[in-house]
Amino acid sequence: DKGMNHIGHLRNLEWLFLEDTKITDNGIKKIESLPKLTTLHVSRTSLTDQALDSIIKMKTLQRLKLNETKITDRGLRKLHGLKQLTYLEIHNTNISQEAINDLKKSIPKLHMITHRNY
């Protein structure tokens, strides 16, 4: 999380790949106000539903990968406000098909949700 303070000041950052890092729910707060961020990959991290409170503030976010995180149905419901989201990956999570269907109804532009549990 230490480096997140520096990343949070990169106002022109559009893509951020934090897969396989030790970022926490608190660390993600440091980047919630990046004005141009369109792509965020946080797969294989310890992020929980609490991190989505920060992610929903990312109003330019279009692509999101949450594979192998601790996100649940409850957290996924928070994404309903991200109307600009077009791509979501959620392999190996505790998210149900019902929650995915609800999200698809809520975000018409979301034309790809990947959901596999190995």
mmCIF file with all atom_site columns, C-alpha atoms in Angstrom:
data_model
loop_
_atom_site.group_PDB
_atom_site.id
_atom_site.type_symbol
_atom_site.label_atom_id
_atom_site.label_alt_id
_atom_site.label_comp_id
_atom_site.label_asym_id
_atom_site.label_entity_id
_atom_site.label_seq_id
_atom_site.pdbx_PDB_ins_code
_atom_site.Cartn_x
_atom_site.Cartn_y
_atom_site.Cartn_z
_atom_site.occupancy
_atom_site.B_iso_or_equiv
_atom_site.pdbx_formal_charge
_atom_site.auth_seq_id
_atom_site.auth_comp_id
_atom_site.auth_asym_id
_atom_site.auth_atom_id
_atom_site.pdbx_PDB_model_num
ATOM 1   C CA . ASP A 1 1   ? 0.000   0.000   0.000   1.00 0.00 ? 1   ASP A CA 1
ATOM 2   C CA . LYS A 1 2   ? 2.976   2.341   0.464   1.00 0.00 ? 2   LYS A CA 1
ATOM 3   C CA . GLY A 1 3   ? 3.352   3.057   -3.242  1.00 0.00 ? 3   GLY A CA 1
ATOM 4   C CA . MET A 1 4   ? -0.328  3.791   -3.686  1.00 0.00 ? 4   MET A CA 1
ATOM 5   C CA . ASN A 1 5   ? 0.140   7.361   -2.426  1.00 0.00 ? 5   ASN A CA 1
ATOM 6   C CA . HIS A 1 6   ? 2.435   8.038   -5.382  1.00 0.00 ? 6   HIS A CA 1
ATOM 7   C CA . ILE A 1 7   ? 0.135   6.344   -7.892  1.00 0.00 ? 7   ILE A CA 1
ATOM 8   C CA . GLY A 1 8   ? -2.781  8.405   -6.597  1.00 0.00 ? 8   GLY A CA 1
ATOM 9   C CA . HIS A 1 9   ? -1.017  11.547  -7.858  1.00 0.00 ? 9   HIS A CA 1
ATOM 10  C CA . LEU A 1 10  ? -0.691  10.308  -11.459 1.00 0.00 ? 10  LEU A CA 1
ATOM 11  C CA . ARG A 1 11  ? -3.652  12.315  -12.754 1.00 0.00 ? 11  ARG A CA 1
ATOM 12  C CA . ASN A 1 12  ? -3.291  11.149  -16.383 1.00 0.00 ? 12  ASN A CA 1
ATOM 13  C CA . LEU A 1 13  ? -3.097  7.444   -15.556 1.00 0.00 ? 13  LEU A CA 1
ATOM 14  C CA . GLU A 1 14  ? -5.542  5.426   -17.656 1.00 0.00 ? 14  GLU A CA 1
ATOM 15  C CA . TRP A 1 15  ? -4.547  1.794   -17.013 1.00 0.00 ? 15  TRP A CA 1
ATOM 16  C CA . LEU A 1 16  ? -3.441  0.259   -13.737 1.00 0.00 ? 16  LEU A CA 1
ATOM 17  C CA . PHE A 1 17  ? -2.433  -3.369  -13.251 1.00 0.00 ? 17  PHE A CA 1
ATOM 18  C CA . LEU A 1 18  ? -2.132  -4.417  -9.596  1.00 0.00 ? 18  LEU A CA 1
ATOM 19  C CA . GLU A 1 19  ? -2.610  -8.163  -10.041 1.00 0.00 ? 19  GLU A CA 1
ATOM 20  C CA . ASP A 1 20  ? -0.678  -10.398 -7.646  1.00 0.00 ? 20  ASP A CA 1
ATOM 21  C CA . THR A 1 21  ? 0.184   -7.500  -5.349  1.00 0.00 ? 21  THR A CA 1
ATOM 22  C CA . LYS A 1 22  ? -0.389  -6.950  -1.645  1.00 0.00 ? 22  LYS A CA 1
ATOM 23  C CA . ILE A 1 23  ? -2.803  -4.067  -2.152  1.00 0.00 ? 23  ILE A CA 1
ATOM 24  C CA . THR A 1 24  ? -5.511  -3.842  0.503   1.00 0.00 ? 24  THR A CA 1
ATOM 25  C CA . ASP A 1 25  ? -8.926  -2.240  0.740   1.00 0.00 ? 25  ASP A CA 1
ATOM 26  C CA . ASN A 1 26  ? -7.236  0.772   2.349   1.00 0.00 ? 26  ASN A CA 1
ATOM 27  C CA . GLY A 1 27  ? -4.665  1.022   -0.441  1.00 0.00 ? 27  GLY A CA 1
ATOM 28  C CA . ILE A 1 28  ? -7.299  1.151   -3.153  1.00 0.00 ? 28  ILE A CA 1
ATOM 29  C CA . LYS A 1 29  ? -8.706  4.306   -1.514  1.00 0.00 ? 29  LYS A CA 1
ATOM 30  C CA . LYS A 1 30  ? -5.564  6.170   -2.624  1.00 0.00 ? 30  LYS A CA 1
ATOM 31  C CA . ILE A 1 31  ? -6.515  5.833   -6.293  1.00 0.00 ? 31  ILE A CA 1
ATOM 32  C CA . GLU A 1 32  ? -10.286 6.288   -6.140  1.00 0.00 ? 32  GLU A CA 1
ATOM 33  C CA . SER A 1 33  ? -10.119 9.831   -7.508  1.00 0.00 ? 33  SER A CA 1
ATOM 34  C CA . LEU A 1 34  ? -7.898  9.228   -10.549 1.00 0.00 ? 34  LEU A CA 1
ATOM 35  C CA . PRO A 1 35  ? -9.836  11.207  -13.176 1.00 0.00 ? 35  PRO A CA 1
ATOM 36  C CA . LYS A 1 36  ? -8.838  9.259   -16.302 1.00 0.00 ? 36  LYS A CA 1
ATOM 37  C CA . LEU A 1 37  ? -8.555  5.667   -15.072 1.00 0.00 ? 37  LEU A CA 1
ATOM 38  C CA . THR A 1 38  ? -10.378 3.379   -17.531 1.00 0.00 ? 38  THR A CA 1
ATOM 39  C CA . THR A 1 39  ? -8.807  -0.011  -16.761 1.00 0.00 ? 39  THR A CA 1
ATOM 40  C CA . LEU A 1 40  ? -8.118  -1.585  -13.364 1.00 0.00 ? 40  LEU A CA 1
ATOM 41  C CA . HIS A 1 41  ? -6.842  -5.118  -12.815 1.00 0.00 ? 41  HIS A CA 1
ATOM 42  C CA . VAL A 1 42  ? -6.732  -6.263  -9.183  1.00 0.00 ? 42  VAL A CA 1
ATOM 43  C CA . SER A 1 43  ? -6.958  -10.031 -9.594  1.00 0.00 ? 43  SER A CA 1
ATOM 44  C CA . ARG A 1 44  ? -5.337  -12.348 -7.079  1.00 0.00 ? 44  ARG A CA 1
ATOM 45  C CA . THR A 1 45  ? -5.291  -9.745  -4.314  1.00 0.00 ? 45  THR A CA 1
ATOM 46  C CA . SER A 1 46  ? -6.892  -9.706  -0.872  1.00 0.00 ? 46  SER A CA 1
ATOM 47  C CA . LEU A 1 47  ? -9.507  -7.104  -1.836  1.00 0.00 ? 47  LEU A CA 1
ATOM 48  C CA . THR A 1 48  ? -12.941 -7.506  -0.262  1.00 0.00 ? 48  THR A CA 1
ATOM 49  C CA . ASP A 1 49  ? -16.361 -5.938  -0.742  1.00 0.00 ? 49  ASP A CA 1
ATOM 50  C CA . GLN A 1 50  ? -15.071 -2.899  1.131   1.00 0.00 ? 50  GLN A CA 1
ATOM 51  C CA . ALA A 1 51  ? -12.697 -2.079  -1.770  1.00 0.00 ? 51  ALA A CA 1
ATOM 52  C CA . LEU A 1 52  ? -15.698 -1.652  -4.042  1.00 0.00 ? 52  LEU A CA 1
ATOM 53  C CA . ASP A 1 53  ? -16.697 1.426   -2.035  1.00 0.00 ? 53  ASP A CA 1
ATOM 54  C CA . SER A 1 54  ? -13.629 3.047   -3.586  1.00 0.00 ? 54  SER A CA 1
ATOM 55  C CA . ILE A 1 55  ? -13.943 1.430   -7.005  1.00 0.00 ? 55  ILE A CA 1
ATOM 56  C CA . ILE A 1 56  ? -17.475 2.780   -7.502  1.00 0.00 ? 56  ILE A CA 1
ATOM 57  C CA . LYS A 1 57  ? -16.049 6.299   -7.214  1.00 0.00 ? 57  LYS A CA 1
ATOM 58  C CA . MET A 1 58  ? -13.992 5.677   -10.380 1.00 0.00 ? 58  MET A CA 1
ATOM 59  C CA . LYS A 1 59  ? -16.475 7.228   -12.808 1.00 0.00 ? 59  LYS A CA 1
ATOM 60  C CA . THR A 1 60  ? -14.321 6.674   -15.917 1.00 0.00 ? 60  THR A CA 1
ATOM 61  C CA . LEU A 1 61  ? -13.692 2.968   -15.235 1.00 0.00 ? 61  LEU A CA 1
ATOM 62  C CA . GLN A 1 62  ? -14.655 0.740   -18.169 1.00 0.00 ? 62  GLN A CA 1
ATOM 63  C CA . ARG A 1 63  ? -12.684 -2.483  -17.627 1.00 0.00 ? 63  ARG A CA 1
ATOM 64  C CA . LEU A 1 64  ? -12.312 -4.265  -14.291 1.00 0.00 ? 64  LEU A CA 1
ATOM 65  C CA . LYS A 1 65  ? -10.731 -7.581  -13.335 1.00 0.00 ? 65  LYS A CA 1
ATOM 66  C CA . LEU A 1 66  ? -11.552 -8.983  -9.876  1.00 0.00 ? 66  LEU A CA 1
ATOM 67  C CA . ASN A 1 67  ? -10.497 -12.616 -10.393 1.00 0.00 ? 67  ASN A CA 1
ATOM 68  C CA . GLU A 1 68  ? -9.611  -14.590 -7.275  1.00 0.00 ? 68  GLU A CA 1
ATOM 69  C CA . THR A 1 69  ? -10.545 -11.839 -4.832  1.00 0.00 ? 69  THR A CA 1
ATOM 70  C CA . LYS A 1 70  ? -12.821 -11.988 -1.800  1.00 0.00 ? 70  LYS A CA 1
ATOM 71  C CA . ILE A 1 71  ? -15.634 -10.098 -3.511  1.00 0.00 ? 71  ILE A CA 1
ATOM 72  C CA . THR A 1 72  ? -19.143 -11.465 -2.825  1.00 0.00 ? 72  THR A CA 1
ATOM 73  C CA . ASP A 1 73  ? -22.671 -10.864 -4.136  1.00 0.00 ? 73  ASP A CA 1
ATOM 74  C CA . ARG A 1 74  ? -23.055 -8.059  -1.630  1.00 0.00 ? 74  ARG A CA 1
ATOM 75  C CA . GLY A 1 75  ? -20.004 -6.297  -3.037  1.00 0.00 ? 75  GLY A CA 1
ATOM 76  C CA . LEU A 1 76  ? -20.993 -6.863  -6.644  1.00 0.00 ? 76  LEU A CA 1
ATOM 77  C CA . ARG A 1 77  ? -24.252 -4.994  -5.998  1.00 0.00 ? 77  ARG A CA 1
ATOM 78  C CA . LYS A 1 78  ? -22.163 -1.885  -5.361  1.00 0.00 ? 78  LYS A CA 1
ATOM 79  C CA . LEU A 1 79  ? -21.060 -1.904  -9.000  1.00 0.00 ? 79  LEU A CA 1
ATOM 80  C CA . HIS A 1 80  ? -24.599 -1.209  -10.235 1.00 0.00 ? 80  HIS A CA 1
ATOM 81  C CA . GLY A 1 81  ? -23.741 2.502   -10.284 1.00 0.00 ? 81  GLY A CA 1
ATOM 82  C CA . LEU A 1 82  ? -20.833 2.077   -12.731 1.00 0.00 ? 82  LEU A CA 1
ATOM 83  C CA . LYS A 1 83  ? -22.942 2.564   -15.860 1.00 0.00 ? 83  LYS A CA 1
ATOM 84  C CA . GLN A 1 84  ? -19.857 3.072   -18.052 1.00 0.00 ? 84  GLN A CA 1
ATOM 85  C CA . LEU A 1 85  ? -18.450 -0.392  -17.194 1.00 0.00 ? 85  LEU A CA 1
ATOM 86  C CA . THR A 1 86  ? -18.191 -2.544  -20.322 1.00 0.00 ? 86  THR A CA 1
ATOM 87  C CA . TYR A 1 87  ? -15.976 -5.462  -19.213 1.00 0.00 ? 87  TYR A CA 1
ATOM 88  C CA . LEU A 1 88  ? -15.771 -7.404  -15.968 1.00 0.00 ? 88  LEU A CA 1
ATOM 89  C CA . GLU A 1 89  ? -13.855 -10.558 -15.055 1.00 0.00 ? 89  GLU A CA 1
ATOM 90  C CA . ILE A 1 90  ? -14.705 -12.400 -11.842 1.00 0.00 ? 90  ILE A CA 1
ATOM 91  C CA . HIS A 1 91  ? -13.197 -15.891 -12.070 1.00 0.00 ? 91  HIS A CA 1
ATOM 92  C CA . ASN A 1 92  ? -12.952 -17.872 -8.842  1.00 0.00 ? 92  ASN A CA 1
ATOM 93  C CA . THR A 1 93  ? -14.965 -15.640 -6.544  1.00 0.00 ? 93  THR A CA 1
ATOM 94  C CA . ASN A 1 94  ? -17.960 -16.249 -4.291  1.00 0.00 ? 94  ASN A CA 1
ATOM 95  C CA . ILE A 1 95  ? -20.295 -14.432 -6.662  1.00 0.00 ? 95  ILE A CA 1
ATOM 96  C CA . SER A 1 96  ? -23.509 -16.172 -7.689  1.00 0.00 ? 96  SER A CA 1
ATOM 97  C CA . GLN A 1 97  ? -25.055 -16.295 -11.136 1.00 0.00 ? 97  GLN A CA 1
ATOM 98  C CA . GLU A 1 98  ? -28.064 -14.435 -9.748  1.00 0.00 ? 98  GLU A CA 1
ATOM 99  C CA . ALA A 1 99  ? -25.903 -11.473 -8.716  1.00 0.00 ? 99  ALA A CA 1
ATOM 100 C CA . ILE A 1 100 ? -24.285 -11.465 -12.162 1.00 0.00 ? 100 ILE A CA 1
ATOM 101 C CA . ASN A 1 101 ? -27.682 -11.451 -13.873 1.00 0.00 ? 101 ASN A CA 1
ATOM 102 C CA . ASP A 1 102 ? -28.792 -8.517  -11.713 1.00 0.00 ? 102 ASP A CA 1
ATOM 103 C CA . LEU A 1 103 ? -25.657 -6.591  -12.655 1.00 0.00 ? 103 LEU A CA 1
ATOM 104 C CA . LYS A 1 104 ? -26.208 -7.259  -16.355 1.00 0.00 ? 104 LYS A CA 1
ATOM 105 C CA . LYS A 1 105 ? -29.717 -5.802  -16.069 1.00 0.00 ? 105 LYS A CA 1
ATOM 106 C CA . SER A 1 106 ? -28.423 -2.763  -14.214 1.00 0.00 ? 106 SER A CA 1
ATOM 107 C CA . ILE A 1 107 ? -25.611 -1.930  -16.670 1.00 0.00 ? 107 ILE A CA 1
ATOM 108 C CA . PRO A 1 108 ? -26.783 -2.218  -20.280 1.00 0.00 ? 108 PRO A CA 1
ATOM 109 C CA . LYS A 1 109 ? -23.312 -1.472  -21.705 1.00 0.00 ? 109 LYS A CA 1
ATOM 110 C CA . LEU A 1 110 ? -21.805 -4.427  -19.850 1.00 0.00 ? 110 LEU A CA 1
ATOM 111 C CA . HIS A 1 111 ? -21.573 -6.839  -22.716 1.00 0.00 ? 111 HIS A CA 1
ATOM 112 C CA . MET A 1 112 ? -19.005 -9.194  -21.240 1.00 0.00 ? 112 MET A CA 1
ATOM 113 C CA . ILE A 1 113 ? -18.921 -10.720 -17.813 1.00 0.00 ? 113 ILE A CA 1
ATOM 114 C CA . THR A 1 114 ? -16.642 -13.658 -17.333 1.00 0.00 ? 114 THR A CA 1
ATOM 115 C CA . HIS A 1 115 ? -17.499 -15.972 -14.474 1.00 0.00 ? 115 HIS A CA 1
ATOM 116 C CA . ARG A 1 116 ? -15.809 -19.321 -14.019 1.00 0.00 ? 116 ARG A CA 1
ATOM 117 C CA . ASN A 1 117 ? -15.011 -21.212 -10.906 1.00 0.00 ? 117 ASN A CA 1
ATOM 118 C CA . TYR A 1 118 ? -12.292 -23.807 -11.229 1.00 0.00 ? 118 TYR A CA 1
#
